[in-house]
PDB file of C-alpha atoms and ligand atoms in Angstrom:
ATOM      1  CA  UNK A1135      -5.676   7.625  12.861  1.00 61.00           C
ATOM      2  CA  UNK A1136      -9.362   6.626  14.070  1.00 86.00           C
ATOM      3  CA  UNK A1137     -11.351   9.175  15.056  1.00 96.00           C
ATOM      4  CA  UNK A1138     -14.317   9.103  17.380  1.00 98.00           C
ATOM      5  CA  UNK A1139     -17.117  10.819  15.401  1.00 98.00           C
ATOM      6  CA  UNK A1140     -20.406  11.605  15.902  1.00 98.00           C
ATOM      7  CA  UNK A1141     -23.470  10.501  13.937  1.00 98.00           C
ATOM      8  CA  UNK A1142     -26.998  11.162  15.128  1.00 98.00           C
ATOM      9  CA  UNK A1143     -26.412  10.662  18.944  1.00 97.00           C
ATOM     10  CA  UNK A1144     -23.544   8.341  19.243  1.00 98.00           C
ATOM     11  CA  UNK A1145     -20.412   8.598  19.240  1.00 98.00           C
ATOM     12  CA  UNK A1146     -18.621   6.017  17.428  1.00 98.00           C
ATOM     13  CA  UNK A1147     -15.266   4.890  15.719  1.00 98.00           C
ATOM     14  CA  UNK A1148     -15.445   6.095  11.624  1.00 96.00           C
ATOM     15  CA  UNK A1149     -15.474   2.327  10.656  1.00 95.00           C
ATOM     16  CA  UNK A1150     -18.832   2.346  12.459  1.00 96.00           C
ATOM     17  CA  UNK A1151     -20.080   5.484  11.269  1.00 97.00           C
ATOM     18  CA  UNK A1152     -22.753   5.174   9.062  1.00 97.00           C
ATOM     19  CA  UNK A1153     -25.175   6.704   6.888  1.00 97.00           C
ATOM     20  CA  UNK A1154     -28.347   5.927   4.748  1.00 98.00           C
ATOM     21  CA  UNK A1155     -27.694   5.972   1.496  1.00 98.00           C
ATOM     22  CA  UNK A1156     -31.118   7.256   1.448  1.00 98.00           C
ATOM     23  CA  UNK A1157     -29.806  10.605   3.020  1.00 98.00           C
ATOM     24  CA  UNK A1158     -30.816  13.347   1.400  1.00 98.00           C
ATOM     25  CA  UNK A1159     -27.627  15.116   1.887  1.00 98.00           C
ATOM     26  CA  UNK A1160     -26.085  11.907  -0.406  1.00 98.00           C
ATOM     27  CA  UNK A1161     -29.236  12.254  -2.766  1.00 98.00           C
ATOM     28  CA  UNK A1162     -29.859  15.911  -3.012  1.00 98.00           C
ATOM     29  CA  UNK A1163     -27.279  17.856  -1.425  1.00 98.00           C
ATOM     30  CA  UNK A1164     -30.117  18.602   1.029  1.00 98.00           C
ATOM     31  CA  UNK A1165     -28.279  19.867   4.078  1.00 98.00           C
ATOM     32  CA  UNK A1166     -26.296  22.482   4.982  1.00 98.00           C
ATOM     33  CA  UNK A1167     -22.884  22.589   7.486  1.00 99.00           C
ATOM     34  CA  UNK A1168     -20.567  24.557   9.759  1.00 99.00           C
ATOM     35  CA  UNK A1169     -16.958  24.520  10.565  1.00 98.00           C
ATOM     36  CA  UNK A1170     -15.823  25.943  13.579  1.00 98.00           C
ATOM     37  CA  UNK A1171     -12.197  26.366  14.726  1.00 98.00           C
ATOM     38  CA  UNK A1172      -9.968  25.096  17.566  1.00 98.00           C
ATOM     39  CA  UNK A1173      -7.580  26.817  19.500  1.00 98.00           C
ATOM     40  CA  UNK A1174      -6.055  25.879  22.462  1.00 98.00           C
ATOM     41  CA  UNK A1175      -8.382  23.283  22.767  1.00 97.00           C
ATOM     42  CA  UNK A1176     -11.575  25.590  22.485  1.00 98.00           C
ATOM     43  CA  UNK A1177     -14.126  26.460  19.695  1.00 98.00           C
ATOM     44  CA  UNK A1178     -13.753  29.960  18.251  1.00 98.00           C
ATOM     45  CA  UNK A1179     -16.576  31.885  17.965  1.00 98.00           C
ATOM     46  CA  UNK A1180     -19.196  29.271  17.997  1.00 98.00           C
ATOM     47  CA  UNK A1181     -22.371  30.847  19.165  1.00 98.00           C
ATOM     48  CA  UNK A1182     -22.011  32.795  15.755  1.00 98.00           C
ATOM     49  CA  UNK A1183     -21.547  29.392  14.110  1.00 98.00           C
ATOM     50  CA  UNK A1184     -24.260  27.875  15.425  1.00 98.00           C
ATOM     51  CA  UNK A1185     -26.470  31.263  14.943  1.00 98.00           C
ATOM     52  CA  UNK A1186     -25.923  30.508  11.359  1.00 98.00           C
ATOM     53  CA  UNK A1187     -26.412  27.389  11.188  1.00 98.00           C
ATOM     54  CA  UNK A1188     -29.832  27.738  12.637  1.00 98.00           C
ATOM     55  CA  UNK A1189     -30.526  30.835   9.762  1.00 98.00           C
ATOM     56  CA  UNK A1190     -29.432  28.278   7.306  1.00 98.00           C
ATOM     57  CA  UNK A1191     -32.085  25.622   8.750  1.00 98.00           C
ATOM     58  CA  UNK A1192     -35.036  28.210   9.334  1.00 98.00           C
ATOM     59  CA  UNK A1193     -34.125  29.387   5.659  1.00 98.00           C
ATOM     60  CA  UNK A1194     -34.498  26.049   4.278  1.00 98.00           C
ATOM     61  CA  UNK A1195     -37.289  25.053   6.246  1.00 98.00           C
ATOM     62  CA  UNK A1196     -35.337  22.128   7.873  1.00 97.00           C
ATOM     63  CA  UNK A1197     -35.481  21.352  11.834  1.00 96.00           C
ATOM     64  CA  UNK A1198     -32.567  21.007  13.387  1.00 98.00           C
ATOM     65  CA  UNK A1199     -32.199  17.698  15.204  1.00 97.00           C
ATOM     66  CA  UNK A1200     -32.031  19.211  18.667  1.00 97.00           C
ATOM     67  CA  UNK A1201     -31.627  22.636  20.038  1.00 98.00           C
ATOM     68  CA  UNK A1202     -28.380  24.648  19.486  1.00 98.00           C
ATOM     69  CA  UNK A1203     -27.367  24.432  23.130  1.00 98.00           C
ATOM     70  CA  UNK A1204     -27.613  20.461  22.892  1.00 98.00           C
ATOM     71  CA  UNK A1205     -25.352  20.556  19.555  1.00 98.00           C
ATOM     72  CA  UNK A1206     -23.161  22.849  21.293  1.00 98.00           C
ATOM     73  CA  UNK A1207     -22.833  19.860  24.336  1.00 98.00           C
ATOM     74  CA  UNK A1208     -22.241  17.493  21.624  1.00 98.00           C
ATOM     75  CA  UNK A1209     -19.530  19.457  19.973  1.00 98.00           C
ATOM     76  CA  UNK A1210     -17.825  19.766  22.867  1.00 98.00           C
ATOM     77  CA  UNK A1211     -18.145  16.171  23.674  1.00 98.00           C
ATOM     78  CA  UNK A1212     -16.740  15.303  20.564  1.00 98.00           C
ATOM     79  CA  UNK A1213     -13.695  17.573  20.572  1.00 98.00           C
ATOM     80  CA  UNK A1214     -13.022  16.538  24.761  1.00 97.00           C
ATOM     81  CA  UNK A1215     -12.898  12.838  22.588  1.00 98.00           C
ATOM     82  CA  UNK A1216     -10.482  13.580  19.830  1.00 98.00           C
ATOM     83  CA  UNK A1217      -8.424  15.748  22.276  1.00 97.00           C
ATOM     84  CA  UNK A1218      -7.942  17.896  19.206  1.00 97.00           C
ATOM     85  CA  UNK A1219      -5.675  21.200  20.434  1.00 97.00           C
ATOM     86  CA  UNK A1220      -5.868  22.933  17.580  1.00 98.00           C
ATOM     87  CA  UNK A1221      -7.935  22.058  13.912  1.00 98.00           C
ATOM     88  CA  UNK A1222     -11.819  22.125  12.692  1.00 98.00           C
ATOM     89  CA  UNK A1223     -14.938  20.844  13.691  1.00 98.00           C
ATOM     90  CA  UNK A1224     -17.178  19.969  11.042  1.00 98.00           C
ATOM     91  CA  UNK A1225     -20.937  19.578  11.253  1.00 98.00           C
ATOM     92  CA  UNK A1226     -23.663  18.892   9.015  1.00 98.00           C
ATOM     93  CA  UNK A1227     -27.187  18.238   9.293  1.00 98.00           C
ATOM     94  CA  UNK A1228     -29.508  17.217   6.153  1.00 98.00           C
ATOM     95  CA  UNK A1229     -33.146  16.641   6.084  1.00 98.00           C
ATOM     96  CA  UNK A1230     -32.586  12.837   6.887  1.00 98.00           C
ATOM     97  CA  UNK A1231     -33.205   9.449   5.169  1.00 98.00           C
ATOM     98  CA  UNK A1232     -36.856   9.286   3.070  1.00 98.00           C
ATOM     99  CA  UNK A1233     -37.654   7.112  -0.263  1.00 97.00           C
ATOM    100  CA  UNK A1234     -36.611   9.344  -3.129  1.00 98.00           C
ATOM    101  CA  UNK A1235     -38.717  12.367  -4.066  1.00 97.00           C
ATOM    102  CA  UNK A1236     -38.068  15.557  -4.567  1.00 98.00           C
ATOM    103  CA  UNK A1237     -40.739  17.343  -2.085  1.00 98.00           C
ATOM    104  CA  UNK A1238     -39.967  17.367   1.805  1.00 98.00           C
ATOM    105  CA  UNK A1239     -40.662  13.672   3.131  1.00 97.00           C
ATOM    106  CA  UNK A1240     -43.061  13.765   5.711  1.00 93.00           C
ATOM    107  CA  UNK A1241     -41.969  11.967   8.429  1.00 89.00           C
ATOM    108  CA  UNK A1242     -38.223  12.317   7.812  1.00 93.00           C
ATOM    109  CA  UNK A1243     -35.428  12.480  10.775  1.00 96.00           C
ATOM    110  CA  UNK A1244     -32.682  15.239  10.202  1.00 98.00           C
ATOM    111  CA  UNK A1245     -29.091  13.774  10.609  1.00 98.00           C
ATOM    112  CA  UNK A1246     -26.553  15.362  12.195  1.00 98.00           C
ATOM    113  CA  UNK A1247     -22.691  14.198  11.858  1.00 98.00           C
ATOM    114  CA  UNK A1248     -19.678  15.765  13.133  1.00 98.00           C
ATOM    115  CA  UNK A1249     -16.175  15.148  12.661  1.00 98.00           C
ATOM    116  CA  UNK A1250     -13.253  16.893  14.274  1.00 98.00           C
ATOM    117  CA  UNK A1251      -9.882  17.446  11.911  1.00 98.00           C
ATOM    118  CA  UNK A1252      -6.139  18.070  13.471  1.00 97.00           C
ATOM    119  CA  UNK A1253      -4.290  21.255  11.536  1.00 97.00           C
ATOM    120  CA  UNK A1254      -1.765  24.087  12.509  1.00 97.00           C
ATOM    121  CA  UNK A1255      -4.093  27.125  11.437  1.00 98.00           C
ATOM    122  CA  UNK A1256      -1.482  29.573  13.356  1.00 97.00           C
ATOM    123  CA  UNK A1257       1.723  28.303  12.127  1.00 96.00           C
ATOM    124  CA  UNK A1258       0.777  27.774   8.177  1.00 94.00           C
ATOM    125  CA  UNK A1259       3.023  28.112   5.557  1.00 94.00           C
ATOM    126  CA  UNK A1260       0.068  30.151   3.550  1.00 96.00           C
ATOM    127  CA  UNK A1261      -0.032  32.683   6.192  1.00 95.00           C
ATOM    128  CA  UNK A1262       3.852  32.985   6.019  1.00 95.00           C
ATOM    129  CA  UNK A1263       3.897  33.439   2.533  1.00 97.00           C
ATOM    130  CA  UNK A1264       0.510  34.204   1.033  1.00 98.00           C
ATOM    131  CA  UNK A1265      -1.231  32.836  -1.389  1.00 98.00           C
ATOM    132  CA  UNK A1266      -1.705  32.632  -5.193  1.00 98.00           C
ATOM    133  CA  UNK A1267      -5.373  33.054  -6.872  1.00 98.00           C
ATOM    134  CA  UNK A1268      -6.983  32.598 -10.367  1.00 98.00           C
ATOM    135  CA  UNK A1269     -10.273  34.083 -11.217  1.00 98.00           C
ATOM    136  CA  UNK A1270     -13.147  31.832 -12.327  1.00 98.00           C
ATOM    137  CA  UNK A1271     -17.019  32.454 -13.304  1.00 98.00           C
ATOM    138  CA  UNK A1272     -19.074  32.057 -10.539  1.00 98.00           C
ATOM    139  CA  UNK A1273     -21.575  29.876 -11.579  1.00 98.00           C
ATOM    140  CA  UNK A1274     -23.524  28.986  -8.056  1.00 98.00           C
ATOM    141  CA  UNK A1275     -27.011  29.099  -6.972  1.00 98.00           C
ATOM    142  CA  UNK A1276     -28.371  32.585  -5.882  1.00 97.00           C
ATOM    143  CA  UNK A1277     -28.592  31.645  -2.018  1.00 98.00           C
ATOM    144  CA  UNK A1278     -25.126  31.754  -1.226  1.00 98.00           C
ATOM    145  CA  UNK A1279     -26.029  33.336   1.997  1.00 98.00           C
ATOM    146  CA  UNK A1280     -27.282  29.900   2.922  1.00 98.00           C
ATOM    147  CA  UNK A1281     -24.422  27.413   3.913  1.00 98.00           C
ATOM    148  CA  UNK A1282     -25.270  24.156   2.280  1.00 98.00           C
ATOM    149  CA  UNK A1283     -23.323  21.105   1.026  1.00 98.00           C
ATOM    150  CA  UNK A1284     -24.256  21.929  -2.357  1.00 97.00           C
ATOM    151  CA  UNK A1285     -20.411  22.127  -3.030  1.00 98.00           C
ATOM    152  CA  UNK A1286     -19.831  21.163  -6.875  1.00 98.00           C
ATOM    153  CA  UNK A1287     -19.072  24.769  -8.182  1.00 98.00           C
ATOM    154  CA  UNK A1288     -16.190  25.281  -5.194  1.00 98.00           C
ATOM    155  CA  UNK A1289     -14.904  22.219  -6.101  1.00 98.00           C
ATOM    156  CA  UNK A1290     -14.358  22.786  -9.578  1.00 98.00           C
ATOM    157  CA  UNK A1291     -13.204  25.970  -8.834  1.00 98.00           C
ATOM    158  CA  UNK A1292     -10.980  24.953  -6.777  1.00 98.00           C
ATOM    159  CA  UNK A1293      -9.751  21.822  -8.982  1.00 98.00           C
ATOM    160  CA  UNK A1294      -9.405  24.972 -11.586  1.00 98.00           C
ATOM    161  CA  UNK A1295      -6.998  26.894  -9.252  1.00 98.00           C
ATOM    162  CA  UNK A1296      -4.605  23.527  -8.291  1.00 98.00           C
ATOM    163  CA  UNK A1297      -4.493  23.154 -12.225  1.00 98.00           C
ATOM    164  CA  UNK A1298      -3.236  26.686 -12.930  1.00 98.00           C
ATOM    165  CA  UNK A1299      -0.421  26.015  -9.758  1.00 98.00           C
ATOM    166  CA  UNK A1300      -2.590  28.816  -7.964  1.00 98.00           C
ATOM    167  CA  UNK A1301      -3.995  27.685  -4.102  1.00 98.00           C
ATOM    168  CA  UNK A1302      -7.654  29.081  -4.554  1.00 98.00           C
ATOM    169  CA  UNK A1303     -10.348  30.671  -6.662  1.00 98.00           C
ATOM    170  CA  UNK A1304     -11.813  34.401  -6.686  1.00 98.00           C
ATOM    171  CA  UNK A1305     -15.342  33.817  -7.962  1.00 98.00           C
ATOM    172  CA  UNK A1306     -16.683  36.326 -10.504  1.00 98.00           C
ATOM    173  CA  UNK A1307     -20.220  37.703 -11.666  1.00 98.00           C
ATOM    174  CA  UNK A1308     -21.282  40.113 -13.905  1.00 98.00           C
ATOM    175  CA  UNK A1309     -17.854  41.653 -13.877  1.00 97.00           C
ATOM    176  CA  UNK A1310     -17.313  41.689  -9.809  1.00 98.00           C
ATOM    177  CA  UNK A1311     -15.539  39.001  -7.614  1.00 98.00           C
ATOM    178  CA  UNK A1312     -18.603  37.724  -5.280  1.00 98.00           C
ATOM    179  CA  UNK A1313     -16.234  35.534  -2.941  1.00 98.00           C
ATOM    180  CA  UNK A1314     -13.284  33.298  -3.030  1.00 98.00           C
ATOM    181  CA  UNK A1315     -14.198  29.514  -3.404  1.00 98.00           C
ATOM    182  CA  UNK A1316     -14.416  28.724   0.328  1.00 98.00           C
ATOM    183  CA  UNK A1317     -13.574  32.432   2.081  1.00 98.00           C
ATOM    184  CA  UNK A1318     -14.407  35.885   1.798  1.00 99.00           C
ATOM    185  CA  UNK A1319     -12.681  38.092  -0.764  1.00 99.00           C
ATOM    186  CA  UNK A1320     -10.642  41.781   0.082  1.00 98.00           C
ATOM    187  CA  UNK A1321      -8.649  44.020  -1.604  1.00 98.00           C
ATOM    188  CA  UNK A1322      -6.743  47.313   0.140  1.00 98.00           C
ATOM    189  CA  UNK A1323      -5.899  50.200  -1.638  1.00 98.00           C
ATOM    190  CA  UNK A1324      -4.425  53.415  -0.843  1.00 98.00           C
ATOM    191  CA  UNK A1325      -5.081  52.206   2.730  1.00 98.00           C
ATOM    192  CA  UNK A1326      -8.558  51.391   1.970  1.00 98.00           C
ATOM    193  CA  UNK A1327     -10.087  47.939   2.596  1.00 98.00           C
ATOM    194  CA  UNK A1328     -12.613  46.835  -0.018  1.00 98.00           C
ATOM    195  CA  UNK A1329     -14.766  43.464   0.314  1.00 99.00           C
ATOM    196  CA  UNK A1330     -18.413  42.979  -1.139  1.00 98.00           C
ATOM    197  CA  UNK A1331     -21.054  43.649   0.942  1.00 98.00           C
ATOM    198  CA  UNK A1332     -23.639  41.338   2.423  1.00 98.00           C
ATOM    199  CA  UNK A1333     -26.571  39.785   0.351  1.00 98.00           C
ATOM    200  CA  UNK A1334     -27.599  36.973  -0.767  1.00 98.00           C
ATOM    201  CA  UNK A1335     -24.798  36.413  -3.369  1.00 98.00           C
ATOM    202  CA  UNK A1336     -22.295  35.899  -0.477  1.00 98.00           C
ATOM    203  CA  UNK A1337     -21.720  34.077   2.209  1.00 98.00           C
ATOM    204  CA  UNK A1338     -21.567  35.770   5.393  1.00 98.00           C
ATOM    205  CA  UNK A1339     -18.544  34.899   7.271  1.00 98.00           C
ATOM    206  CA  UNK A1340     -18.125  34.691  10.938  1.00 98.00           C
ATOM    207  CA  UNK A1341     -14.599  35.528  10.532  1.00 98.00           C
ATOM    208  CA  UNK A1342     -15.572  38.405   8.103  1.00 98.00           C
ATOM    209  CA  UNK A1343     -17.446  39.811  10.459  1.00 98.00           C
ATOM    210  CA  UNK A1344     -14.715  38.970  13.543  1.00 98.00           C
ATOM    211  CA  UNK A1345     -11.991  40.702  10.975  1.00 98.00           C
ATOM    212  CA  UNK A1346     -14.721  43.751  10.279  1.00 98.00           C
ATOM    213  CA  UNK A1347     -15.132  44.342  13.712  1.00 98.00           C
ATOM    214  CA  UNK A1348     -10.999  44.740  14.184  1.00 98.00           C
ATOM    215  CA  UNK A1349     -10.856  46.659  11.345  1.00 98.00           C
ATOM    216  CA  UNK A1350     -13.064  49.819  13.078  1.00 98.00           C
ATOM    217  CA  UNK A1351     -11.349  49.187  16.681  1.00 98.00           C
ATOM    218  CA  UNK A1352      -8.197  49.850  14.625  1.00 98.00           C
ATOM    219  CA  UNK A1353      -9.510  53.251  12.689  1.00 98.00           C
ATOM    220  CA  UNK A1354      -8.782  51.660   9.511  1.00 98.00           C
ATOM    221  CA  UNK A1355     -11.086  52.323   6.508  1.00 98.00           C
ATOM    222  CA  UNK A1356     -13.372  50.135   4.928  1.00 98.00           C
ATOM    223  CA  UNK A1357     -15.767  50.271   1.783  1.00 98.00           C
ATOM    224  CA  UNK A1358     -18.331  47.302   1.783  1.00 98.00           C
ATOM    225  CA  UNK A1359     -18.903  47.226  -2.076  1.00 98.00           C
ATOM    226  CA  UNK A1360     -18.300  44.750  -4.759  1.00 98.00           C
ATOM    227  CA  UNK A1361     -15.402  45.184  -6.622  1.00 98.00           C
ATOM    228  CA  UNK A1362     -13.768  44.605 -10.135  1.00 98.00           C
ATOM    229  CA  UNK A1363     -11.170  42.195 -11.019  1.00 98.00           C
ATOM    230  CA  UNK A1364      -9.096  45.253 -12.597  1.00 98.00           C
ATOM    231  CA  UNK A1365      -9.056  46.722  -9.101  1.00 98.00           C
ATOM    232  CA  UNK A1366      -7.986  43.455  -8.076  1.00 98.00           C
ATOM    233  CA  UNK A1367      -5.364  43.397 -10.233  1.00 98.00           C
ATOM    234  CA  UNK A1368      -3.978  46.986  -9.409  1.00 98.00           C
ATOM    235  CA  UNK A1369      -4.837  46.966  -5.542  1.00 98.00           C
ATOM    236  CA  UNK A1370      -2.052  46.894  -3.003  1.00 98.00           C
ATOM    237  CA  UNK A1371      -2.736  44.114  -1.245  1.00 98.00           C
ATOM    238  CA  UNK A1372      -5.484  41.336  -1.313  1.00 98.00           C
ATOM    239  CA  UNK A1373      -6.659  39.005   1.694  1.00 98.00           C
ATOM    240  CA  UNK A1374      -9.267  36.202   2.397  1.00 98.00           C
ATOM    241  CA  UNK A1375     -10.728  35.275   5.508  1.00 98.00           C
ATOM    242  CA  UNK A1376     -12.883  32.000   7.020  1.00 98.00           C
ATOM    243  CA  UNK A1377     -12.706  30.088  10.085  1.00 98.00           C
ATOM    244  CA  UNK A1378      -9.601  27.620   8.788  1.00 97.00           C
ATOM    245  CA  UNK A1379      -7.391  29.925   7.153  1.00 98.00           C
ATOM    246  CA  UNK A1380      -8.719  33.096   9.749  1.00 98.00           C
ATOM    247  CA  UNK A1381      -6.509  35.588   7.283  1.00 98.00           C
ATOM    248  CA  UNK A1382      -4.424  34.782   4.281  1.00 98.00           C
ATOM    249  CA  UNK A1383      -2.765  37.036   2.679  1.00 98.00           C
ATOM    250  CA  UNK A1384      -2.608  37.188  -1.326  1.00 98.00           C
ATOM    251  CA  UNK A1385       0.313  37.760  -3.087  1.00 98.00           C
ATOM    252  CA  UNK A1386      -0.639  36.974  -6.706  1.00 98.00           C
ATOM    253  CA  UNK A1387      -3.758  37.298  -8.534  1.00 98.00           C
ATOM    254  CA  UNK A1388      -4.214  35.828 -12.211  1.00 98.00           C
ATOM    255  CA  UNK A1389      -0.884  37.355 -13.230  1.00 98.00           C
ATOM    256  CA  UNK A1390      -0.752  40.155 -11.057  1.00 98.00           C
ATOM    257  CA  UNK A1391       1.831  40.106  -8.123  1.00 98.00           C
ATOM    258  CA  UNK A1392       0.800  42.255  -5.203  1.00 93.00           C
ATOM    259  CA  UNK A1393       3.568  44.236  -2.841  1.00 86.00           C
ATOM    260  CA  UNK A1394       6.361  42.664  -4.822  1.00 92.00           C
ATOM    261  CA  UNK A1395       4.930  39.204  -3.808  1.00 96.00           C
ATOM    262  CA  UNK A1396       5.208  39.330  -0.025  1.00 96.00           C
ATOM    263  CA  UNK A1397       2.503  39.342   2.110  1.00 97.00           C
ATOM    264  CA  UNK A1398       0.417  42.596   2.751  1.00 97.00           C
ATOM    265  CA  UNK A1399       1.214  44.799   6.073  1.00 98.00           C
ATOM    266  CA  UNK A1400      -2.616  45.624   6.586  1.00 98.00           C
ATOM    267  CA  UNK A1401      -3.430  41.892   6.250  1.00 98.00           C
ATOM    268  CA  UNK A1402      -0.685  40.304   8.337  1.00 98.00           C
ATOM    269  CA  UNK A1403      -1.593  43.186  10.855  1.00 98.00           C
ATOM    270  CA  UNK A1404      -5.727  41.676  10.778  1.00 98.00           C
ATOM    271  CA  UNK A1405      -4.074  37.954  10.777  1.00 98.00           C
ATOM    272  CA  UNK A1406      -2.421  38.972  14.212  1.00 98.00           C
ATOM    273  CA  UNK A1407      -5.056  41.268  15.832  1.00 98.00           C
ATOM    274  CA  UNK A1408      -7.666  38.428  14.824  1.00 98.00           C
ATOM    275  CA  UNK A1409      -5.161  35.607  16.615  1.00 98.00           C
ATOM    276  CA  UNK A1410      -4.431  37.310  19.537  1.00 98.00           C
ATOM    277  CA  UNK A1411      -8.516  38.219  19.895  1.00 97.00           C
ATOM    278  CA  UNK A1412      -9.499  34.671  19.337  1.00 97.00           C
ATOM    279  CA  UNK A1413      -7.124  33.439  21.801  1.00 96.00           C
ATOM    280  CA  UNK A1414      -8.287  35.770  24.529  1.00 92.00           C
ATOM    281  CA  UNK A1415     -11.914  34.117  23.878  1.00 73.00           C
TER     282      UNK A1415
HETATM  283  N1  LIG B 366     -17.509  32.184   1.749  1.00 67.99           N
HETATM  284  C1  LIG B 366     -17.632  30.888   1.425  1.00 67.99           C
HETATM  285  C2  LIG B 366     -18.192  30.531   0.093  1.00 67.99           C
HETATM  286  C3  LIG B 366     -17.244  29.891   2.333  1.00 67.99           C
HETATM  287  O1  LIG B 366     -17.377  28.591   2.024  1.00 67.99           O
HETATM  288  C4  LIG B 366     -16.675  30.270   3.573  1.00 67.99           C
HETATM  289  C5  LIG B 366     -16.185  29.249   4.554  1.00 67.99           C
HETATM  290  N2  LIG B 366     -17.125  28.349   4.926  1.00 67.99           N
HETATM  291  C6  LIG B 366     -16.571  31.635   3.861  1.00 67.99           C
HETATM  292  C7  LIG B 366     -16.993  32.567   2.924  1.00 67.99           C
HETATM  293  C8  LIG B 366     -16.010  32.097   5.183  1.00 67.99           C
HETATM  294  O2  LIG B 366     -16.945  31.919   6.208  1.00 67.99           O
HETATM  295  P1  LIG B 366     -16.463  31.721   7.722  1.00 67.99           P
HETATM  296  O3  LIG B 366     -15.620  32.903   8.048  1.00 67.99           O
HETATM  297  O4  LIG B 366     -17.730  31.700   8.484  1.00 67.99           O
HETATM  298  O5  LIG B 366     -15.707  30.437   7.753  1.00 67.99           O
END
């Protein structure tokens, strides 16, 4: 497999992709990212991607290389390239190459790289039959409203969960699950649908927001709140949401089984209502 990706204007084979190892995405973790799904060939709800991504610049006083509207061209460049039906774009942008230092270089260049990946998002195994998730102390920075590449903690946490023989993390502080490790976190009970609310100890999903949106269409109810692992443990169903996965359902938490291990109806219900909208898109 070579892939035509893109790196700072061109678009190039991956063998000829390159990078200063004077980035201060490599150094620092100074950058921040996006992933936006494919469907049918198209990007799913990527003006709300690329809204973020511009929050998460403005927030970190970065400049984005170019304007959303000419990433958006290049994104669509890239997948027309790759021919990719249905998988993930990636893109990142970091505050460029500069001689090590700490404070903002003054004359840096932002990078921008993108990278498309091939996946079956509708037909996954997970979604079939759910998925299994340990809790772990979330031990992140405090803007986790801002998507950067700072990525360590989600990768242990992660790590963590393939140890136990679970698939993903619930992240915990102060006694409440913030998020899982790369998704946000829900729990239904008594026909209720429970996820934390936004602030800056969350990130704030495009698909959350997508799945939020189909939850009042359908009447259902919904309580933005944080909420305990103990409520985890006795709620009726659980679920996760983010562009790849759109909505998993979770069948086991730590060593609680939800709905006898199957899959959720309220979740599966949002997994379908969430498809079918994206598709129409
Ligand atoms: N929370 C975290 C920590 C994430 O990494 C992600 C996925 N990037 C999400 C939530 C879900 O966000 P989205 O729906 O925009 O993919």
């Amino acid at each position: 497999m070579s892939r035509i990706v893109y790196v700072n204007g061109d678009f190039v084979t991956e063998d000829e992709a390159k990078i200063s190892v004077f980035d201060r995405g490599f150094l620092f973790a100074d950058g921040i990212y996006e992933v936006s799904s494919i469907l049918e060939g198209r990007l799913i709800d990527n003006a709300a991607h690329l809204a973020r991504l511009k929050r998460s610049a403005d927030e970190l006083k970065l400049d984005l290389p170019m304007s959303t509207d000419d990433i958006e061209k290049a994104m669509l460049e890239l997948l027309e390239k790759n021919g990719v039906h249905e998988g993930a774009l990636y893109l990142q942008v970091t505050r460029g190459a500069a001689d090590r230092d700490f404070g903002f270089p003054v004359d840096a260049k932002p990078s921008l790289v993108m990278f498309t990946q091939e996946k079956n998002l509708i037909n996954s195994p997970a979604a079939e039959k759910g998925i299994a998730v340990i809790s772990v102390d979330d031990i992140r920075w405090g803007r986790r409203d801002i998507k950067t590449v700072q990525l360590l903690a989600p990768v242990l946490a992660k790590q963590a969960a393939v140890e136990a023989g679970a698939n993903d993390a619930w992240l915990v502080e102060e006694g409440f699950v913030t998020e899982g490790s790369s998704n946000n976190a829900y729990i239904v009970k008594d026909g209720v649908i429970i996820t934390r609310h936004l602030s800056n100890s969350i990130l704030h999903g495009i698909t959350r927001a997508a799945v939020l949106k189909l939850v009042e269409q359908e009447g259902l109810k919904l309580e933005e709140r944080p909420f305990t692992m103990q409520e985890a443990y006795e709620a009726d169903e659980a679920f996760v949401t983010s562009a790849t996965t759109f909505v998993w359902p979770v069948v086991k938490i730590d060593d609680a089984v939800m709905s006898n291990g199957a899959p959720g109806e309220i979740s599966m219900k949002l997994r379908k209502l969430y498809i079918e909208e994206a598709l129409k898109r």
